[in-house]
mmCIF file of C-alpha atoms in Angstrom:
data_model
loop_
_atom_site.group_PDB
_atom_site.id
_atom_site.type_symbol
_atom_site.label_atom_id
_atom_site.label_comp_id
_atom_site.label_asym_id
_atom_site.label_seq_id
_atom_site.Cartn_x
_atom_site.Cartn_y
_atom_site.Cartn_z
ATOM 1 C CA ASP A 29 10.582 33.531 14.382
ATOM 2 C CA GLY A 30 12.906 31.411 16.502
ATOM 3 C CA GLY A 31 13.654 27.917 15.414
ATOM 4 C CA ILE A 32 16.105 25.280 14.301
ATOM 5 C CA THR A 33 17.398 25.125 10.756
ATOM 6 C CA GLN A 34 18.896 21.984 9.318
ATOM 7 C CA SER A 35 20.592 21.703 5.966
ATOM 8 C CA PRO A 36 20.663 20.151 3.534
ATOM 9 C CA LYS A 37 17.183 18.634 3.550
ATOM 10 C CA TYR A 38 18.235 15.815 1.239
ATOM 11 C CA LEU A 39 21.756 14.544 0.703
ATOM 12 C CA PHE A 40 23.224 11.773 -1.371
ATOM 13 C CA ARG A 41 26.728 10.511 -0.898
ATOM 14 C CA LYS A 42 28.888 7.735 -2.183
ATOM 15 C CA GLU A 43 30.293 5.091 0.109
ATOM 16 C CA GLY A 44 33.557 6.148 1.683
ATOM 17 C CA GLN A 45 32.749 9.858 1.722
ATOM 18 C CA ASN A 46 32.376 11.992 4.808
ATOM 19 C CA VAL A 47 29.425 14.362 4.918
ATOM 20 C CA THR A 48 28.558 17.172 7.322
ATOM 21 C CA LEU A 49 25.001 18.079 8.299
ATOM 22 C CA SER A 50 24.356 21.593 9.513
ATOM 23 C CA CYS A 51 22.189 22.551 12.488
ATOM 24 C CA GLU A 52 21.642 26.159 13.572
ATOM 25 C CA GLN A 53 19.287 27.452 16.267
ATOM 26 C CA ASN A 54 18.285 30.974 17.256
ATOM 27 C CA LEU A 55 16.317 29.969 20.348
ATOM 28 C CA ASN A 56 19.191 30.777 22.706
ATOM 29 C CA HIS A 57 19.064 27.178 23.910
ATOM 30 C CA ASP A 58 22.055 25.776 25.785
ATOM 31 C CA ALA A 59 21.554 22.119 24.889
ATOM 32 C CA MET A 60 21.613 20.615 21.414
ATOM 33 C CA TYR A 61 21.164 17.042 20.229
ATOM 34 C CA TRP A 62 21.504 14.832 17.194
ATOM 35 C CA TYR A 63 19.169 11.894 16.672
ATOM 36 C CA ARG A 64 18.894 9.303 13.990
ATOM 37 C CA GLN A 65 15.575 7.780 12.913
ATOM 38 C CA ASP A 66 15.242 4.513 10.987
ATOM 39 C CA PRO A 67 11.992 2.853 9.885
ATOM 40 C CA GLY A 68 10.412 0.842 12.690
ATOM 41 C CA GLN A 69 12.778 2.209 15.315
ATOM 42 C CA GLY A 70 12.525 4.994 17.826
ATOM 43 C CA LEU A 71 14.794 8.000 17.632
ATOM 44 C CA ARG A 72 18.290 7.124 18.779
ATOM 45 C CA LEU A 73 20.655 9.650 20.297
ATOM 46 C CA ILE A 74 23.976 10.125 18.501
ATOM 47 C CA TYR A 75 25.576 13.037 20.373
ATOM 48 C CA TYR A 76 24.462 15.846 22.610
ATOM 49 C CA SER A 77 25.963 19.047 23.934
ATOM 50 C CA GLN A 78 25.034 20.820 27.137
ATOM 51 C CA ILE A 79 27.194 23.877 26.561
ATOM 52 C CA VAL A 80 29.612 25.419 24.089
ATOM 53 C CA ASN A 81 32.850 23.468 23.601
ATOM 54 C CA ASP A 82 31.459 20.414 25.327
ATOM 55 C CA PHE A 83 29.634 17.358 24.000
ATOM 56 C CA GLN A 84 28.920 13.773 25.018
ATOM 57 C CA LYS A 85 28.372 10.563 23.119
ATOM 58 C CA GLY A 86 24.884 9.210 22.911
ATOM 59 C CA ASP A 87 23.864 5.623 22.327
ATOM 60 C CA ILE A 88 25.132 5.280 18.763
ATOM 61 C CA ALA A 89 28.088 7.666 18.418
ATOM 62 C CA GLU A 90 30.390 5.337 16.472
ATOM 63 C CA GLY A 91 31.120 6.669 13.000
ATOM 64 C CA TYR A 92 29.956 10.198 13.823
ATOM 65 C CA SER A 93 31.650 13.350 15.059
ATOM 66 C CA VAL A 94 30.388 16.742 16.226
ATOM 67 C CA SER A 95 31.651 20.131 17.312
ATOM 68 C CA ARG A 96 30.116 22.921 19.370
ATOM 69 C CA GLU A 97 32.202 26.012 18.784
ATOM 70 C CA LYS A 98 29.228 28.375 18.964
ATOM 71 C CA LYS A 99 26.061 28.209 21.013
ATOM 72 C CA GLU A 100 23.927 28.441 17.896
ATOM 73 C CA SER A 101 25.614 25.713 15.876
ATOM 74 C CA PHE A 102 26.043 21.953 16.290
ATOM 75 C CA PRO A 103 27.171 20.311 13.023
ATOM 76 C CA LEU A 104 27.270 16.542 12.647
ATOM 77 C CA THR A 105 29.800 14.741 10.447
ATOM 78 C CA VAL A 106 28.893 11.303 9.216
ATOM 79 C CA THR A 107 32.211 9.628 8.541
ATOM 80 C CA SER A 108 33.062 6.753 6.247
ATOM 81 C CA ALA A 109 33.393 4.611 9.392
ATOM 82 C CA GLN A 110 29.623 4.667 9.876
ATOM 83 C CA LYS A 111 28.517 1.292 8.546
ATOM 84 C CA ASN A 112 24.908 2.094 7.698
ATOM 85 C CA PRO A 113 24.519 5.859 7.367
ATOM 86 C CA THR A 114 21.326 5.988 5.299
ATOM 87 C CA ALA A 115 18.754 7.497 7.679
ATOM 88 C CA PHE A 116 16.728 10.533 8.678
ATOM 89 C CA TYR A 117 18.825 12.792 10.920
ATOM 90 C CA LEU A 118 17.138 15.131 13.364
ATOM 91 C CA CYS A 119 18.739 17.956 15.280
ATOM 92 C CA ALA A 120 17.025 19.254 18.416
ATOM 93 C CA SER A 121 17.589 21.784 21.152
ATOM 94 C CA SER A 122 16.317 22.551 24.646
ATOM 95 C CA ARG A 123 16.885 25.346 27.129
ATOM 96 C CA SER A 124 19.053 23.010 29.162
ATOM 97 C CA SER A 125 19.707 19.313 29.191
ATOM 98 C CA ARG A 126 18.747 18.939 32.845
ATOM 99 C CA ALA A 127 15.262 18.195 34.074
ATOM 100 C CA LEU A 128 13.612 17.734 30.720
ATOM 101 C CA THR A 129 10.130 18.643 31.845
ATOM 102 C CA GLY A 130 7.113 20.327 30.392
ATOM 103 C CA ALA A 131 8.733 23.733 30.495
ATOM 104 C CA ASN A 132 11.980 22.523 29.002
ATOM 105 C CA VAL A 133 11.252 20.227 26.106
ATOM 106 C CA LEU A 134 12.930 19.368 22.872
ATOM 107 C CA THR A 135 12.331 21.372 19.729
ATOM 108 C CA PHE A 136 13.317 19.668 16.497
ATOM 109 C CA GLY A 137 14.597 20.894 13.178
ATOM 110 C CA ALA A 138 12.958 19.672 9.968
ATOM 111 C CA GLY A 139 15.552 16.949 9.486
ATOM 112 C CA SER A 140 18.111 15.899 6.918
ATOM 113 C CA ARG A 141 17.581 12.755 4.876
ATOM 114 C CA LEU A 142 20.884 11.099 3.961
ATOM 115 C CA THR A 143 21.090 8.381 1.354
ATOM 116 C CA VAL A 144 24.263 6.485 0.614
ATOM 117 C CA LEU A 145 24.478 5.258 -2.956
ATOM 118 C CA ARG B 1 12.725 -5.609 26.529
ATOM 119 C CA LYS B 2 12.541 -2.097 25.097
ATOM 120 C CA GLU B 3 12.588 0.751 27.593
ATOM 121 C CA VAL B 4 9.532 2.335 25.999
ATOM 122 C CA GLU B 5 7.029 0.203 24.103
ATOM 123 C CA GLN B 6 4.158 1.187 21.867
ATOM 124 C CA ASP B 7 1.769 -0.710 19.633
ATOM 125 C CA PRO B 8 2.908 0.308 16.126
ATOM 126 C CA GLY B 9 -0.640 0.140 14.730
ATOM 127 C CA PRO B 10 -1.897 1.301 12.362
ATOM 128 C CA PHE B 11 -5.091 2.296 14.084
ATOM 129 C CA ASN B 12 -7.640 2.963 11.338
ATOM 130 C CA VAL B 13 -10.625 4.914 12.672
ATOM 131 C CA PRO B 14 -13.473 6.901 11.083
ATOM 132 C CA GLU B 15 -13.831 10.621 11.567
ATOM 133 C CA GLY B 16 -15.526 11.408 14.844
ATOM 134 C CA ALA B 17 -14.316 8.277 16.597
ATOM 135 C CA THR B 18 -12.547 8.147 19.927
ATOM 136 C CA VAL B 19 -9.216 6.358 19.925
ATOM 137 C CA ALA B 20 -6.725 5.589 22.693
ATOM 138 C CA PHE B 21 -3.070 4.642 22.635
ATOM 139 C CA ASN B 22 -1.044 3.176 25.461
ATOM 140 C CA CYS B 23 2.666 3.297 26.052
ATOM 141 C CA THR B 24 4.521 1.232 28.650
ATOM 142 C CA TYR B 25 7.896 2.076 30.152
ATOM 143 C CA SER B 26 10.216 -0.213 32.045
ATOM 144 C CA ASN B 27 12.411 2.134 34.078
ATOM 145 C CA SER B 28 10.858 3.023 37.425
ATOM 146 C CA ALA B 29 13.103 6.103 37.574
ATOM 147 C CA SER B 30 11.187 7.658 34.684
ATOM 148 C CA GLN B 31 10.112 11.105 35.756
ATOM 149 C CA SER B 32 8.846 13.120 32.779
ATOM 150 C CA PHE B 33 6.559 11.962 30.007
ATOM 151 C CA PHE B 34 5.511 13.421 26.713
ATOM 152 C CA TRP B 35 3.512 12.712 23.601
ATOM 153 C CA TYR B 36 4.967 13.946 20.329
ATOM 154 C CA ARG B 37 3.228 13.898 16.978
ATOM 155 C CA GLN B 38 5.162 13.124 13.810
ATOM 156 C CA ASP B 39 3.741 13.541 10.329
ATOM 157 C CA CYS B 40 5.099 11.439 7.501
ATOM 158 C CA ARG B 41 8.687 12.424 6.660
ATOM 159 C CA LYS B 42 8.570 15.396 9.034
ATOM 160 C CA GLU B 43 10.084 16.181 12.402
ATOM 161 C CA PRO B 44 8.367 15.290 15.704
ATOM 162 C CA LYS B 45 6.451 18.091 17.377
ATOM 163 C CA LEU B 46 5.403 18.243 20.999
ATOM 164 C CA LEU B 47 1.728 17.418 21.399
ATOM 165 C CA MET B 48 1.545 17.526 25.160
ATOM 166 C CA SER B 49 3.381 16.771 28.355
ATOM 167 C CA VAL B 50 1.839 14.193 30.664
ATOM 168 C CA TYR B 51 1.288 15.187 34.283
ATOM 169 C CA SER B 52 0.708 12.901 37.235
ATOM 170 C CA SER B 53 -2.861 14.053 37.696
ATOM 171 C CA GLY B 54 -3.664 13.683 34.005
ATOM 172 C CA ASN B 55 -4.214 16.594 31.681
ATOM 173 C CA GLU B 56 -6.416 17.632 28.831
ATOM 174 C CA ASP B 57 -5.883 19.881 25.845
ATOM 175 C CA GLY B 58 -9.003 20.222 23.751
ATOM 176 C CA ARG B 59 -9.795 16.838 22.242
ATOM 177 C CA PHE B 60 -6.644 15.265 23.670
ATOM 178 C CA THR B 61 -6.336 13.721 27.128
ATOM 179 C CA ALA B 62 -3.123 12.284 28.548
ATOM 180 C CA GLN B 63 -2.925 10.090 31.626
ATOM 181 C CA LEU B 64 -0.094 8.590 33.647
ATOM 182 C CA ASN B 65 -0.283 5.402 35.691
ATOM 183 C CA ARG B 66 2.931 5.124 37.680
ATOM 184 C CA ALA B 67 1.920 1.919 39.446
ATOM 185 C CA SER B 68 1.502 0.065 36.169
ATOM 186 C CA GLN B 69 4.143 2.136 34.377
ATOM 187 C CA TYR B 70 2.175 3.299 31.407
ATOM 188 C CA ILE B 71 0.904 6.482 29.871
ATOM 189 C CA SER B 72 -2.049 6.891 27.590
ATOM 190 C CA LEU B 73 -3.321 9.325 24.991
ATOM 191 C CA LEU B 74 -7.023 9.641 24.223
ATOM 192 C CA ILE B 75 -8.223 11.484 21.141
ATOM 193 C CA ARG B 76 -11.904 12.347 20.964
ATOM 194 C CA ASP B 77 -13.853 13.334 17.858
ATOM 195 C CA SER B 78 -11.002 12.317 15.522
ATOM 196 C CA LYS B 79 -10.285 14.557 12.553
ATOM 197 C CA LEU B 80 -8.644 13.639 9.265
ATOM 198 C CA SER B 81 -5.816 15.954 10.285
ATOM 199 C CA ASP B 82 -5.088 13.788 13.319
ATOM 200 C CA SER B 83 -3.588 11.160 10.997
ATOM 201 C CA ALA B 84 0.041 10.883 12.068
ATOM 202 C CA THR B 85 2.409 8.819 14.169
ATOM 203 C CA TYR B 86 2.271 9.470 17.912
ATOM 204 C CA LEU B 87 5.528 9.048 19.801
ATOM 205 C CA CYS B 88 5.710 8.290 23.501
ATOM 206 C CA VAL B 89 8.765 9.901 25.122
ATOM 207 C CA VAL B 90 10.202 9.383 28.590
ATOM 208 C CA ASN B 91 12.902 11.185 30.559
ATOM 209 C CA ILE B 92 14.769 9.206 33.190
ATOM 210 C CA ARG B 93 15.459 10.972 36.465
ATOM 211 C CA ASN B 94 18.954 12.477 36.735
ATOM 212 C CA THR B 95 19.824 11.845 33.112
ATOM 213 C CA ASP B 96 20.111 14.180 30.172
ATOM 214 C CA LYS B 97 18.406 11.888 27.722
ATOM 215 C CA LEU B 98 14.977 11.173 26.397
ATOM 216 C CA ILE B 99 13.874 7.666 25.438
ATOM 217 C CA PHE B 100 11.587 7.511 22.414
ATOM 218 C CA GLY B 101 9.060 4.832 21.609
ATOM 219 C CA THR B 102 8.781 3.642 18.019
ATOM 220 C CA GLY B 103 5.424 5.350 17.648
ATOM 221 C CA THR B 104 1.808 4.409 16.996
ATOM 222 C CA ARG B 105 0.409 5.220 13.599
ATOM 223 C CA LEU B 106 -3.106 6.638 13.405
ATOM 224 C CA GLN B 107 -5.069 6.849 10.171
ATOM 225 C CA VAL B 108 -8.411 8.659 10.281
ATOM 226 C CA PHE B 109 -10.669 8.006 7.293
ATOM 227 C CA PRO B 110 -13.740 9.929 6.057
#
């Protein structure tokens, strides 16, 4: 079955450490996204990529970095510069990033829960 | 003012009840609208898109009011399994991004 796989599901890190969250999709989608979810807040866009080797900052990109070397993969690195990294991180994909309509909607992975100790 | 606003709830309703949620959006360039369902500590999943003429999927009915800039979700004959958070999502014309509401929590009790 096609889908999006995120790993790890749970991650603990010490302050000052970088950590990389994996996101792999086999849906043949062009566009991929990273969101962050905090209690009481809507999902906020960190980075997105419309095509291989290209990505754009979202609303809260500071302290994060991404790469898109393969269509299937869009890893997110949470760097030590991110002031408040404890959150639920969601990766998503869509056929394209244009005209997000009923036929072209976001599909999410199961998420990665990061806790900074 | 938030771009997409929802009543956080919780809405506590008995099984079999009808419940409705509203969601208001502020950007008049909003062009596509969706309802996602999110279970506790899980990822959001698409419940339904919202079309201009309104649309129904079983017990769920979605409506769009462009003049007043809100969308609604009606759930009839509520089931225990409907307990979740319902996210209102809006796409702005000519952008690549979706704007998510904070969600409305529904709790259906026996």
